[in-house]
PDB file of C-alpha atoms in Angstrom:
ATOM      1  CA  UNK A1185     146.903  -1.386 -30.490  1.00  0.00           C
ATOM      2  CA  UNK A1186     148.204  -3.968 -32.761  1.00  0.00           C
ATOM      3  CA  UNK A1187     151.469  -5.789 -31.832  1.00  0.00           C
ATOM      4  CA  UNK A1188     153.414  -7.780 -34.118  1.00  0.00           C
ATOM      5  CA  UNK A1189     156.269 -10.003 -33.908  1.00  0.00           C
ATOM      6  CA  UNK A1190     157.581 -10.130 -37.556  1.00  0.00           C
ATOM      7  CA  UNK A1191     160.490 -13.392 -38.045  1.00  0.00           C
ATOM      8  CA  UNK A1192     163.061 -13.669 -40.605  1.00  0.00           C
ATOM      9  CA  UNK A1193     165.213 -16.697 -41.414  1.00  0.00           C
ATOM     10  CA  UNK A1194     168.219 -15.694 -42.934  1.00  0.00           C
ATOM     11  CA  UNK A1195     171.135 -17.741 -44.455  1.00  0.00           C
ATOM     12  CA  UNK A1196     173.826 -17.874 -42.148  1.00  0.00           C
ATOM     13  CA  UNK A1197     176.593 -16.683 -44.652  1.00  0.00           C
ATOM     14  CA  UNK A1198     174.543 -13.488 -45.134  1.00  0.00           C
ATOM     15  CA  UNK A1199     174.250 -12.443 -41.715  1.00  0.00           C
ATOM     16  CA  UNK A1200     176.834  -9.856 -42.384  1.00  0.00           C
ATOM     17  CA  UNK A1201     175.326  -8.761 -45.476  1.00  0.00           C
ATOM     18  CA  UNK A1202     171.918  -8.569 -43.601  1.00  0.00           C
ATOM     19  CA  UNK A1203     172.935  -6.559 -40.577  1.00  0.00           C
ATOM     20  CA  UNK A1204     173.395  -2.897 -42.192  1.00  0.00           C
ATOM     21  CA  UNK A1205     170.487  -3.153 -44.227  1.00  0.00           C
ATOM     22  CA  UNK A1206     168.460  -3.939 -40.882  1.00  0.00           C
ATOM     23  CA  UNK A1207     169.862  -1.131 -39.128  1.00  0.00           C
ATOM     24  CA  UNK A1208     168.515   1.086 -41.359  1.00  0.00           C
ATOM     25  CA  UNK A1209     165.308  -0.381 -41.441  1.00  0.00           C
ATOM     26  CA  UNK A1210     164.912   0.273 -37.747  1.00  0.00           C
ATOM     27  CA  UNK A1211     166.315   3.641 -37.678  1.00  0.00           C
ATOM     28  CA  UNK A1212     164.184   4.859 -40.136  1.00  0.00           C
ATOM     29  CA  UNK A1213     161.128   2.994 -39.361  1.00  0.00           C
ATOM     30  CA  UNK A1214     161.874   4.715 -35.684  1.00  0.00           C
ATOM     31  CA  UNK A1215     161.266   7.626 -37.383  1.00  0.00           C
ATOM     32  CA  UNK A1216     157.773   6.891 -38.636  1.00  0.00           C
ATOM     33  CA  UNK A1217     155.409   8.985 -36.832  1.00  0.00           C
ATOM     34  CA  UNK A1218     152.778   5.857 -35.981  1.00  0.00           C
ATOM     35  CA  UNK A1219     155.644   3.512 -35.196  1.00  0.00           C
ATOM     36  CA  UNK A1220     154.849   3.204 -31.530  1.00  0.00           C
ATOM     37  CA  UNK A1221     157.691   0.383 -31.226  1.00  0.00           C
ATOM     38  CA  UNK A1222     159.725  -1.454 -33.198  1.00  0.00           C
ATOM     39  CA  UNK A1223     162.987  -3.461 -32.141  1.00  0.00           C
ATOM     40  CA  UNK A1224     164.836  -5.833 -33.686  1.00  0.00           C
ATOM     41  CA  UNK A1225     166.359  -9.657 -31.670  1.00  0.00           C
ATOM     42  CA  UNK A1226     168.735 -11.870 -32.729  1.00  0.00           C
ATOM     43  CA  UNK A1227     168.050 -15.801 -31.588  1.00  0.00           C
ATOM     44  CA  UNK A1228     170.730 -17.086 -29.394  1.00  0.00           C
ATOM     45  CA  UNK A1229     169.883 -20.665 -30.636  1.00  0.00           C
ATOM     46  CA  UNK A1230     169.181 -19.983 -34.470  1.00  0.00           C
ATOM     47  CA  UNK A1231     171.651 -17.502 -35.461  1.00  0.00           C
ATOM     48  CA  UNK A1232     169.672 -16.931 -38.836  1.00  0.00           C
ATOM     49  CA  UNK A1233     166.733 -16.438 -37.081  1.00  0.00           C
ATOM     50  CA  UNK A1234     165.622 -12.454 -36.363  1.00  0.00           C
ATOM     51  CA  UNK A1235     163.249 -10.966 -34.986  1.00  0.00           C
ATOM     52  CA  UNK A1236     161.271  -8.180 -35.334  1.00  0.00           C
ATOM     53  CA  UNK A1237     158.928  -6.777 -31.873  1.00  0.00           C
ATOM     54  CA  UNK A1238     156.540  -4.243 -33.035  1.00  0.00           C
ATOM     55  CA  UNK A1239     153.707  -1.950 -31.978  1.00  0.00           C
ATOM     56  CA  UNK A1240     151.673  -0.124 -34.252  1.00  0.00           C
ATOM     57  CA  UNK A1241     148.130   2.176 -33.660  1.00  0.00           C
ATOM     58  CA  UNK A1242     146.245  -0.522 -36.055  1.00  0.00           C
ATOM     59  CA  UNK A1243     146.182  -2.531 -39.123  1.00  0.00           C
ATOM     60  CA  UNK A1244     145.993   0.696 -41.125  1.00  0.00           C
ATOM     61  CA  UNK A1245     149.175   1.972 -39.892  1.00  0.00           C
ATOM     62  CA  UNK A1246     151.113  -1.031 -40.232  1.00  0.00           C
ATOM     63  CA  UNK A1247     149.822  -1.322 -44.209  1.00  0.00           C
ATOM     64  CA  UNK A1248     151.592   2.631 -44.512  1.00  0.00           C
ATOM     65  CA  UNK A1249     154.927   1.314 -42.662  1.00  0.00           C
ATOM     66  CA  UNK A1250     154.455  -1.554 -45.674  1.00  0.00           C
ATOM     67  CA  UNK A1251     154.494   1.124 -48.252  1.00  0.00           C
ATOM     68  CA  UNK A1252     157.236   3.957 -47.325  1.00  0.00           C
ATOM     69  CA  UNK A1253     160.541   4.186 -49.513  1.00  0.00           C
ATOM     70  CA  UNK A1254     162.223   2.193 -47.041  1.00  0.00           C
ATOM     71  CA  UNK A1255     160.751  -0.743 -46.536  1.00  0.00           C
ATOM     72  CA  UNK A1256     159.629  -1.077 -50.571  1.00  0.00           C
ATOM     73  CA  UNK A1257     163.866  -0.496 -50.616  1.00  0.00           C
ATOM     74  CA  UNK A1258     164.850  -2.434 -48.307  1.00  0.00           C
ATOM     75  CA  UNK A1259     162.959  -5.654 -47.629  1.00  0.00           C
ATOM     76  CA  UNK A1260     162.984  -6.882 -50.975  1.00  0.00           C
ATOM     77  CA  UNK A1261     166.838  -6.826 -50.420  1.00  0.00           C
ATOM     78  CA  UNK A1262     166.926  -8.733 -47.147  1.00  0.00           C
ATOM     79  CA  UNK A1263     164.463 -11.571 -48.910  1.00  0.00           C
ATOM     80  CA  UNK A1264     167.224 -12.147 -51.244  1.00  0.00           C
ATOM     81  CA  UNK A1265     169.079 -13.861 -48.001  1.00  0.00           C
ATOM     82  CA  UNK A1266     166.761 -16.129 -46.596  1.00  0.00           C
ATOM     83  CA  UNK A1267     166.394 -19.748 -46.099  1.00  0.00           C
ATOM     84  CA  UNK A1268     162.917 -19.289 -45.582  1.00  0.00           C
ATOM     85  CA  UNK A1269     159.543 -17.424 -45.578  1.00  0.00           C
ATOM     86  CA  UNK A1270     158.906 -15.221 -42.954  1.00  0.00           C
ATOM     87  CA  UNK A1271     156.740 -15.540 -39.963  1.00  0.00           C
ATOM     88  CA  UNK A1272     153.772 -12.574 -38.630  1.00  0.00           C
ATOM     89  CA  UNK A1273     151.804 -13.271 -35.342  1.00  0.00           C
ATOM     90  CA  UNK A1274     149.300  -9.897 -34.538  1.00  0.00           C
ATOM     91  CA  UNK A1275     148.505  -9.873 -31.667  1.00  0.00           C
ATOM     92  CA  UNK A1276     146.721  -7.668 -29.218  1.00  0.00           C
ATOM     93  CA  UNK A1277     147.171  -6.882 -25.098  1.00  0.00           C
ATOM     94  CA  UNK A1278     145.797  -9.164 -23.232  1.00  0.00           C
ATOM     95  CA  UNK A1279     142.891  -6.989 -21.744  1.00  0.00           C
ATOM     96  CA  UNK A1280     142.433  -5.157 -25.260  1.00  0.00           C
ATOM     97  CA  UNK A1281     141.221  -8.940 -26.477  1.00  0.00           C
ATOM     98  CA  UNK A1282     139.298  -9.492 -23.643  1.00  0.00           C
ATOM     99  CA  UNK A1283     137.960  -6.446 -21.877  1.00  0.00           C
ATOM    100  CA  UNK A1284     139.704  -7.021 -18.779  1.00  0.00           C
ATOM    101  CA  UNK A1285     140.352  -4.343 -16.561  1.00  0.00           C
ATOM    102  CA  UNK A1286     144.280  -4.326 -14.714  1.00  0.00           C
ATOM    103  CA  UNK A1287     144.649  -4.395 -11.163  1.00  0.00           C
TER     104      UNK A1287
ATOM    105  CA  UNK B 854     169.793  -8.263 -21.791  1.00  0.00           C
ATOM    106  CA  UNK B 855     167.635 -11.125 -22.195  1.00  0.00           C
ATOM    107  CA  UNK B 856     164.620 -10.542 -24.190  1.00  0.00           C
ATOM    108  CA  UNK B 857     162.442 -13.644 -24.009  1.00  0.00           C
ATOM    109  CA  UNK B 858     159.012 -14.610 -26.476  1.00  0.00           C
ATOM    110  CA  UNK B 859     157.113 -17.646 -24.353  1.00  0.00           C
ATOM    111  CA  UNK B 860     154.096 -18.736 -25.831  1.00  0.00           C
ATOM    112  CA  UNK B 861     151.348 -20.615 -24.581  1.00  0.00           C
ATOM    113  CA  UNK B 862     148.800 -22.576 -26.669  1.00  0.00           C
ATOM    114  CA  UNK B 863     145.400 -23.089 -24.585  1.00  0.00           C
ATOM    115  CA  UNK B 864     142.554 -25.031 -25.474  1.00  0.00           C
ATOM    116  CA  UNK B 865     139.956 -22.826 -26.616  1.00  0.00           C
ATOM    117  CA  UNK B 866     137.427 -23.939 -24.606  1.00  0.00           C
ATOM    118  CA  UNK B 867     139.354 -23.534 -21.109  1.00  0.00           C
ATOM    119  CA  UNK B 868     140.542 -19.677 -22.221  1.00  0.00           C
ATOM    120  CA  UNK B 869     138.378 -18.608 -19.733  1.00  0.00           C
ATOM    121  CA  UNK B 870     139.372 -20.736 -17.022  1.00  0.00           C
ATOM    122  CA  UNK B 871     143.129 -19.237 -17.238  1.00  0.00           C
ATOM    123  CA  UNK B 872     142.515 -15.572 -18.111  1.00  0.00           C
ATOM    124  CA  UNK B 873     142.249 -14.972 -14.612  1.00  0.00           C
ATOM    125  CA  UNK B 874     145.394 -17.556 -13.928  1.00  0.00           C
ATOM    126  CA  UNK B 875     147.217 -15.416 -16.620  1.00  0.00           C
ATOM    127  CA  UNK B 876     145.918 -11.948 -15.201  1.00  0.00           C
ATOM    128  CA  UNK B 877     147.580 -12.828 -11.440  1.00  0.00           C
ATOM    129  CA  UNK B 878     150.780 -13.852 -13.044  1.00  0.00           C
ATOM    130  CA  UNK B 879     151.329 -11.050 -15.178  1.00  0.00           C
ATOM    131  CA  UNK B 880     150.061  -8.962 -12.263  1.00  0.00           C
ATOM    132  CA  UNK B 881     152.744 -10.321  -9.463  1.00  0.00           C
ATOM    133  CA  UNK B 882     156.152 -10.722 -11.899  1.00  0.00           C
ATOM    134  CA  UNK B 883     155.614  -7.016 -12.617  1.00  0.00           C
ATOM    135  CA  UNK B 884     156.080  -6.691  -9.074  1.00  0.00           C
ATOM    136  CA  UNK B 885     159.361  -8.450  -9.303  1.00  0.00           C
ATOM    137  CA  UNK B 886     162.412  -6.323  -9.391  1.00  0.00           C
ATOM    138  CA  UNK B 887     164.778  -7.889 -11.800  1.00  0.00           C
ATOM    139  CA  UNK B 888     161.701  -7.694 -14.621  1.00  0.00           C
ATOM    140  CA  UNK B 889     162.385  -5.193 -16.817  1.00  0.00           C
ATOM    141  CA  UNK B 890     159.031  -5.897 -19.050  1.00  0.00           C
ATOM    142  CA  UNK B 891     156.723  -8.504 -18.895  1.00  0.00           C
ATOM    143  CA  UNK B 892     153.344  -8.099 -20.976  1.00  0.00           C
ATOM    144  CA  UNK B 893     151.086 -10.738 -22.396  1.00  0.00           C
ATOM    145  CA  UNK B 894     149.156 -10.643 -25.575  1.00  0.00           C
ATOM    146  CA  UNK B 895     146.880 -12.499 -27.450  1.00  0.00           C
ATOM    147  CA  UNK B 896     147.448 -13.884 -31.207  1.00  0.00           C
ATOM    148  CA  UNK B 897     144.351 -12.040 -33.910  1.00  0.00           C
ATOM    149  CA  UNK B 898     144.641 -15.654 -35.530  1.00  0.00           C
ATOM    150  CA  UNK B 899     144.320 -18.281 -33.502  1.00  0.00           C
ATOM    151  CA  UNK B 900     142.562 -17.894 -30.119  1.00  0.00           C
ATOM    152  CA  UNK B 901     144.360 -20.191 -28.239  1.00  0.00           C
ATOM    153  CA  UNK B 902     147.856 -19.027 -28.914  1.00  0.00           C
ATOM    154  CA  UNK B 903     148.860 -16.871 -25.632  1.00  0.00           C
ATOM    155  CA  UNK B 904     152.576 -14.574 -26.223  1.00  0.00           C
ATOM    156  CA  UNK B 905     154.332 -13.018 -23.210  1.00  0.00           C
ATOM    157  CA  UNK B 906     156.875 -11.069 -24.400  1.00  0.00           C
ATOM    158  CA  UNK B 907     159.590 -10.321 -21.222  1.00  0.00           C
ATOM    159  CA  UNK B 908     163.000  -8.902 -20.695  1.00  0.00           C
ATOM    160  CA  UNK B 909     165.177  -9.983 -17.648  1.00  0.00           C
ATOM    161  CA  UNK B 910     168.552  -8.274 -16.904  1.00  0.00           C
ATOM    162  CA  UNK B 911     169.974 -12.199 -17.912  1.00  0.00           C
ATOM    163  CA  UNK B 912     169.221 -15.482 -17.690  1.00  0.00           C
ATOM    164  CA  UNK B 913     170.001 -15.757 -13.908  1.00  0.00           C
ATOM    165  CA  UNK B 914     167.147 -13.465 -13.039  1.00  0.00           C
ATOM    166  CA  UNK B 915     164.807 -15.363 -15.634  1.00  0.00           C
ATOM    167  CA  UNK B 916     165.656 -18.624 -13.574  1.00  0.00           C
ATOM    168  CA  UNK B 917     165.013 -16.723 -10.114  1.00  0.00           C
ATOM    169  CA  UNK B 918     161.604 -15.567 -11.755  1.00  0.00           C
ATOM    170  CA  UNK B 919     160.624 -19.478 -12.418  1.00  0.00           C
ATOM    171  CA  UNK B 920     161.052 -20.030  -8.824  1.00  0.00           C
ATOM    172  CA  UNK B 921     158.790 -17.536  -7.416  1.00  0.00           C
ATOM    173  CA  UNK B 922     155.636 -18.318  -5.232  1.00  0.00           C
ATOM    174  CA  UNK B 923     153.275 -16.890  -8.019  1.00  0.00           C
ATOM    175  CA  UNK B 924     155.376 -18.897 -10.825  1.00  0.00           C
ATOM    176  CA  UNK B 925     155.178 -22.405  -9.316  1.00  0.00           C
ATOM    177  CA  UNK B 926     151.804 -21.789  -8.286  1.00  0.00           C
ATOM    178  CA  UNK B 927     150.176 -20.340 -11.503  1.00  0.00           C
ATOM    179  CA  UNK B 928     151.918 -21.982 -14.353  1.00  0.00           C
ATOM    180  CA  UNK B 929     151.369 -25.723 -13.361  1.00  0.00           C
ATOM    181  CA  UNK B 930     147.843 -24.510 -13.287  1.00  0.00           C
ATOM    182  CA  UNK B 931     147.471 -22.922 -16.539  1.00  0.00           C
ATOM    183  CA  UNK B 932     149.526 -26.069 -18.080  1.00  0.00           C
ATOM    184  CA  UNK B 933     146.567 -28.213 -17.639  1.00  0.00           C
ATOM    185  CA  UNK B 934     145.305 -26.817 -20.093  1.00  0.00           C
ATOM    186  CA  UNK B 935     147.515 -26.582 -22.918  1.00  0.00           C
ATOM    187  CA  UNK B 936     146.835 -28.429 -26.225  1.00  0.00           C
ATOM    188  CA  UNK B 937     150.329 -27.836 -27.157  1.00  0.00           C
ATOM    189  CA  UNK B 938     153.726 -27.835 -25.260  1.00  0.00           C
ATOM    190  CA  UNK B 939     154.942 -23.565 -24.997  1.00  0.00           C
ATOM    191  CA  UNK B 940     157.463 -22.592 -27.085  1.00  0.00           C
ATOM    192  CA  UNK B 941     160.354 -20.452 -25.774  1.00  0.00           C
ATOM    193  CA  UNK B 942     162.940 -17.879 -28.521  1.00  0.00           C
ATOM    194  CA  UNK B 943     165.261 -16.218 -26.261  1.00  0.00           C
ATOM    195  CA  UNK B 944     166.977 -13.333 -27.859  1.00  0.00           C
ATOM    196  CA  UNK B 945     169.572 -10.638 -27.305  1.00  0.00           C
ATOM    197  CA  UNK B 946     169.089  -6.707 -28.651  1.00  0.00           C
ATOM    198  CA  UNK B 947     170.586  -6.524 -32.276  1.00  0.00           C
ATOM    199  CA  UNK B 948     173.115  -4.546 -31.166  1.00  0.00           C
ATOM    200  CA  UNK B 949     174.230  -6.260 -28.111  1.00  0.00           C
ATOM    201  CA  UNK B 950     174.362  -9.652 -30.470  1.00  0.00           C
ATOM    202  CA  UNK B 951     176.595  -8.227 -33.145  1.00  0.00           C
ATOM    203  CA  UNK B 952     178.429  -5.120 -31.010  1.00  0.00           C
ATOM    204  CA  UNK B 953     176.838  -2.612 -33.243  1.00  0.00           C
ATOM    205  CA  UNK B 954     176.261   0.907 -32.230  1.00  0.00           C
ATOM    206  CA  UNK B 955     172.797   2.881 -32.887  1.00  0.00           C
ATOM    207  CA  UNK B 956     172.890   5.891 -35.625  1.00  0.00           C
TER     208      UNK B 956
END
Protein backbone atom coordinates (compact mmCIF):
# COMPACT_ATOMS: atom_id res chain seq x y z
CA UNK A 1 0.00 0.00 0.00
CA UNK A 2 1.32 3.34 -0.78
CA UNK A 3 0.36 6.30 1.49
CA UNK A 4 0.81 9.77 0.62
CA UNK A 5 0.51 12.96 2.30
CA UNK A 6 0.19 15.49 -0.62
CA UNK A 7 0.71 19.61 0.82
CA UNK A 8 -0.48 22.66 -0.77
CA UNK A 9 0.41 26.25 0.12
CA UNK A 10 -2.14 28.43 -0.91
CA UNK A 11 -2.39 32.30 -0.84
CA UNK A 12 -4.38 33.31 1.92
CA UNK A 13 -6.79 35.64 -0.12
CA UNK A 14 -7.70 32.57 -2.21
CA UNK A 15 -8.71 30.33 0.41
CA UNK A 16 -12.25 30.96 -0.54
CA UNK A 17 -11.65 30.57 -4.08
CA UNK A 18 -9.76 27.27 -3.27
CA UNK A 19 -12.29 25.57 -1.05
CA UNK A 20 -15.08 24.48 -3.74
CA UNK A 21 -12.70 23.43 -6.16
CA UNK A 22 -11.19 21.04 -3.34
CA UNK A 23 -14.41 19.70 -2.47
CA UNK A 24 -14.86 18.41 -5.61
CA UNK A 25 -11.63 17.02 -5.90
CA UNK A 26 -12.31 14.82 -2.91
CA UNK A 27 -15.73 13.86 -3.76
CA UNK A 28 -14.89 12.69 -6.92
CA UNK A 29 -11.58 11.27 -6.25
CA UNK A 30 -13.81 9.28 -3.40
CA UNK A 31 -15.32 7.90 -6.15
CA UNK A 32 -12.30 6.37 -7.82
CA UNK A 33 -12.49 2.75 -7.53
CA UNK A 34 -8.54 2.32 -6.23
CA UNK A 35 -8.83 5.35 -3.98
CA UNK A 36 -8.54 3.43 -0.76
CA UNK A 37 -8.40 6.92 1.22
CA UNK A 38 -8.16 10.24 0.60
CA UNK A 39 -9.00 13.24 3.06
CA UNK A 40 -8.29 16.55 2.98
CA UNK A 41 -6.76 18.96 6.56
CA UNK A 42 -6.59 22.35 6.98
CA UNK A 43 -3.39 23.63 9.30
CA UNK A 44 -4.51 25.34 12.37
CA UNK A 45 -1.16 27.30 12.38
CA UNK A 46 -0.71 28.02 8.51
CA UNK A 47 -4.05 28.76 7.29
CA UNK A 48 -2.72 28.45 3.57
CA UNK A 49 -1.35 25.36 4.28
CA UNK A 50 -3.62 22.00 3.20
CA UNK A 51 -3.30 18.90 3.33
CA UNK A 52 -3.98 16.06 1.52
CA UNK A 53 -3.89 12.15 3.57
CA UNK A 54 -4.01 9.51 1.03
CA UNK A 55 -3.94 5.75 0.47
CA UNK A 56 -3.63 4.23 -2.73
CA UNK A 57 -3.03 0.16 -3.88
CA UNK A 58 0.51 1.37 -5.48
CA UNK A 59 2.41 3.76 -7.51
CA UNK A 60 0.43 2.62 -10.55
CA UNK A 61 -2.79 3.63 -9.16
CA UNK A 62 -1.84 6.85 -7.90
CA UNK A 63 -0.26 7.77 -11.68
CA UNK A 64 -4.30 6.89 -12.99
CA UNK A 65 -5.79 9.23 -10.06
CA UNK A 66 -2.99 11.79 -11.82
CA UNK A 67 -4.66 11.37 -15.12
CA UNK A 68 -8.68 11.30 -14.68
CA UNK A 69 -10.78 14.42 -15.96
CA UNK A 70 -10.75 15.71 -12.61
CA UNK A 71 -7.68 16.14 -11.42
CA UNK A 72 -6.17 17.22 -15.18
CA UNK A 73 -9.42 19.91 -14.44
CA UNK A 74 -8.95 20.74 -11.42
CA UNK A 75 -5.41 20.96 -10.07
CA UNK A 76 -4.10 23.07 -12.62
CA UNK A 77 -6.78 25.53 -11.24
CA UNK A 78 -5.86 25.31 -7.57
CA UNK A 79 -1.91 25.93 -8.69
CA UNK A 80 -3.03 29.19 -9.92
CA UNK A 81 -3.42 30.12 -5.94
CA UNK A 82 -0.39 29.18 -4.38
CA UNK A 83 2.45 30.78 -2.69
CA UNK A 84 4.37 27.84 -3.21
CA UNK A 85 5.25 24.39 -4.69
CA UNK A 86 3.73 21.59 -3.29
CA UNK A 87 5.03 18.99 -0.99
CA UNK A 88 4.66 14.64 -1.58
CA UNK A 89 6.07 12.27 1.17
CA UNK A 90 5.16 8.24 0.06
CA UNK A 91 5.31 6.46 2.45
CA UNK A 92 4.57 2.92 3.42
CA UNK A 93 3.17 1.07 6.94
CA UNK A 94 5.53 0.62 9.13
CA UNK A 95 5.68 -3.30 8.99
CA UNK A 96 5.09 -3.20 5.04
CA UNK A 97 8.83 -1.39 5.06
CA UNK A 98 10.16 -3.62 7.36
CA UNK A 99 8.59 -7.04 7.51
CA UNK A 100 7.46 -6.78 10.92
CA UNK A 101 4.78 -8.77 12.08
CA UNK A 102 1.91 -6.78 14.66
CA UNK A 103 1.27 -7.97 17.96
CA UNK B 1 -11.33 16.46 15.74
CA UNK B 2 -7.73 16.74 15.92
CA UNK B 3 -5.90 15.11 13.20
CA UNK B 4 -2.19 15.26 14.00
CA UNK B 5 1.12 14.42 11.33
CA UNK B 6 4.35 13.92 13.91
CA UNK B 7 7.35 13.03 12.28
CA UNK B 8 10.40 11.63 13.45
CA UNK B 9 13.81 11.83 11.69
CA UNK B 10 16.19 8.84 12.96
CA UNK B 11 19.62 8.31 12.21
CA UNK B 12 19.88 5.69 9.76
CA UNK B 13 22.13 3.70 11.38
CA UNK B 14 20.11 3.37 14.83
CA UNK B 15 16.62 2.47 12.69
CA UNK B 16 16.97 -0.71 14.02
CA UNK B 17 17.52 0.08 17.48
CA UNK B 18 13.94 1.97 17.61
CA UNK B 19 11.77 -0.19 15.33
CA UNK B 20 11.07 -2.19 18.20
CA UNK B 21 10.78 1.22 20.50
CA UNK B 22 8.33 2.42 17.72
CA UNK B 23 6.47 -1.07 17.41
CA UNK B 24 5.54 -0.97 21.51
CA UNK B 25 4.36 2.55 21.20
CA UNK B 26 2.20 2.23 18.37
CA UNK B 27 1.15 -1.07 19.93
CA UNK B 28 0.00 0.42 23.58
CA UNK B 29 -1.67 4.08 22.33
CA UNK B 30 -3.94 1.89 20.20
CA UNK B 31 -4.94 0.55 23.37
CA UNK B 32 -5.81 3.97 24.59
CA UNK B 33 -9.39 4.95 24.44
CA UNK B 34 -9.52 8.52 23.41
CA UNK B 35 -7.25 7.42 20.07
CA UNK B 36 -9.27 7.39 17.34
CA UNK B 37 -6.23 6.36 14.80
CA UNK B 38 -2.79 6.15 15.36
CA UNK B 39 -0.57 4.40 12.54
CA UNK B 40 3.05 4.90 11.71
CA UNK B 41 4.67 4.81 8.36
CA UNK B 42 7.79 5.05 6.82
CA UNK B 43 8.90 7.81 4.09
CA UNK B 44 9.96 5.70 0.25
CA UNK B 45 12.62 8.65 0.20
CA UNK B 46 14.51 9.07 2.91
CA UNK B 47 14.97 6.19 5.40
CA UNK B 48 15.22 7.98 8.36
CA UNK B 49 12.11 10.07 8.14
CA UNK B 50 9.45 8.18 10.54
CA UNK B 51 5.36 9.75 10.03
CA UNK B 52 2.66 8.84 12.58
CA UNK B 53 -0.32 10.02 11.39
CA UNK B 54 -3.08 10.18 14.61
CA UNK B 55 -6.46 11.57 15.36
CA UNK B 56 -7.51 12.45 19.01
CA UNK B 57 -11.11 13.55 19.84
CA UNK B 58 -9.05 17.21 20.72
CA UNK B 59 -6.16 18.46 21.95
CA UNK B 60 -6.96 17.58 25.64
CA UNK B 61 -6.85 13.90 24.90
CA UNK B 62 -3.57 14.41 22.72
CA UNK B 63 -2.00 16.01 25.98
CA UNK B 64 -3.40 13.02 28.23
CA UNK B 65 -1.77 10.64 25.53
CA UNK B 66 1.84 12.45 26.15
CA UNK B 67 1.50 11.57 29.68
CA UNK B 68 1.00 7.96 29.50
CA UNK B 69 3.40 5.26 31.01
CA UNK B 70 4.28 3.94 27.42
CA UNK B 71 4.71 7.75 26.13
CA UNK B 72 7.23 8.97 28.74
CA UNK B 73 8.90 5.81 28.64
CA UNK B 74 9.33 5.18 24.83
CA UNK B 75 9.73 8.54 23.28
CA UNK B 76 12.72 9.87 25.43
CA UNK B 77 14.17 6.65 24.22
CA UNK B 78 13.66 6.84 20.62
CA UNK B 79 14.80 10.74 20.88
CA UNK B 80 18.29 9.68 21.37
CA UNK B 81 18.42 9.02 18.35
CA UNK B 82 17.13 11.63 16.24
CA UNK B 83 19.36 13.59 13.79
CA UNK B 84 16.71 16.11 13.55
CA UNK B 85 14.20 17.72 16.06
CA UNK B 86 10.22 16.03 15.01
CA UNK B 87 8.09 18.13 13.36
CA UNK B 88 4.42 18.41 14.43
CA UNK B 89 1.16 19.92 11.62
CA UNK B 90 -1.90 19.67 13.58
CA UNK B 91 -4.96 19.90 11.49
CA UNK B 92 -8.74 19.97 11.60
CA UNK B 93 -11.13 17.95 8.83
CA UNK B 94 -11.80 20.42 5.85
CA UNK B 95 -15.08 20.61 6.72
CA UNK B 96 -14.96 21.10 10.36
CA UNK B 97 -12.25 24.11 9.52
CA UNK B 98 -14.45 26.00 7.11
CA UNK B 99 -18.23 24.63 8.32
CA UNK B 100 -18.72 23.01 5.01
CA UNK B 101 -21.05 20.17 4.49
CA UNK B 102 -20.10 16.87 2.35
CA UNK B 103 -22.03 16.37 -1.20
Amino acid sequence: MLKLIAEDFIKVEHIETVLPLYQELVTKTKEESACLAYELYHDLKDPGHFVFIEEWPDEAALTLHTKTDHFTRLVPLINQYTRAKGQFTRMSPLNEAFNLTSD
